[in-house]
Short mmCIF file of C-alpha atoms in Angstrom, two decimals:
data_model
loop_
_atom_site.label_atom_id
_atom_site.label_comp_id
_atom_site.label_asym_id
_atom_site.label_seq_id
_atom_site.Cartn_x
_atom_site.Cartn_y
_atom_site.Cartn_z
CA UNK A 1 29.03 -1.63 -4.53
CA UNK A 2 29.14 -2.65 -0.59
CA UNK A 3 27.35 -0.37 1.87
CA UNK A 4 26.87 -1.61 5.28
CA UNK A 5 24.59 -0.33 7.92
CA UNK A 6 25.38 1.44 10.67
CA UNK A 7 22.24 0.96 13.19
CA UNK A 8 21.30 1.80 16.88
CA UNK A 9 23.42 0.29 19.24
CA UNK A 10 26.41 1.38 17.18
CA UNK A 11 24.57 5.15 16.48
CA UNK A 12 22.24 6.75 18.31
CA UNK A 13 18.08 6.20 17.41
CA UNK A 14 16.84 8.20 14.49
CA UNK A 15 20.73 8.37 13.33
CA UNK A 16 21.10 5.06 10.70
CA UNK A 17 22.99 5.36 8.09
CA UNK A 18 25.28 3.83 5.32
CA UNK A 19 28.48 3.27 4.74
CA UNK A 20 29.39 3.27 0.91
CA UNK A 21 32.84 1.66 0.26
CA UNK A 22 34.41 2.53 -3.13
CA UNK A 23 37.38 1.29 -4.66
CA UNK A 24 39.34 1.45 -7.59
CA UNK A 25 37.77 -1.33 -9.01
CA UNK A 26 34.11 0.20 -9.15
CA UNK A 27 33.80 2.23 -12.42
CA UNK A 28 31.63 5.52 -12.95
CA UNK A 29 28.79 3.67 -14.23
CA UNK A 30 28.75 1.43 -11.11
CA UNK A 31 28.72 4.44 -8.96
CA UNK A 32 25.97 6.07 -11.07
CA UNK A 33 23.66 2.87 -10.64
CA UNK A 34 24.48 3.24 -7.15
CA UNK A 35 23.17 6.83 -7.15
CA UNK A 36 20.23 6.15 -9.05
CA UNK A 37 18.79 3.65 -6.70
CA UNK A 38 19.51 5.08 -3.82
CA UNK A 39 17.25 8.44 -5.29
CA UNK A 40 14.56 6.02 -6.19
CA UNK A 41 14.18 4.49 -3.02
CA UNK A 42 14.61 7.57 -0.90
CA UNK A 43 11.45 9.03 -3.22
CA UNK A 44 9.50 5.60 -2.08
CA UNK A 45 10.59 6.16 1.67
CA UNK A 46 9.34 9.79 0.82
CA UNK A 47 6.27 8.75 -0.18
CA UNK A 48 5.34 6.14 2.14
CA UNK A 49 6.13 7.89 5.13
CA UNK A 50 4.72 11.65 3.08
CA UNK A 51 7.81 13.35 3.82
#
């Protein structure tokens, strides 16, 4: 999976994202993984930051 940041100067501060490009080439279980660490690191960000 490619995801590319999108960080202050090209979005405003406190706005950071990323951009998840998909194709037809990425199959259901790559999208899955995808998901799955993604939701495990947001609960670490969670946790270090106690949000």
């Amino acid at each position: 999976m490619n995801a590319q940041p999108f960080i202050p100067p090209a979005v405003e501060n406190h706005q950071s994202r990323l951009r998840f490009f998909v194709t037809a080439q990425h199959s259901e279980r790559d999208i899955a993984e995808t998901v799955r660490a993604l939701t495990a690191e947001l609960a670490l960000i969670q946790r270090a930051f106690s949000l």
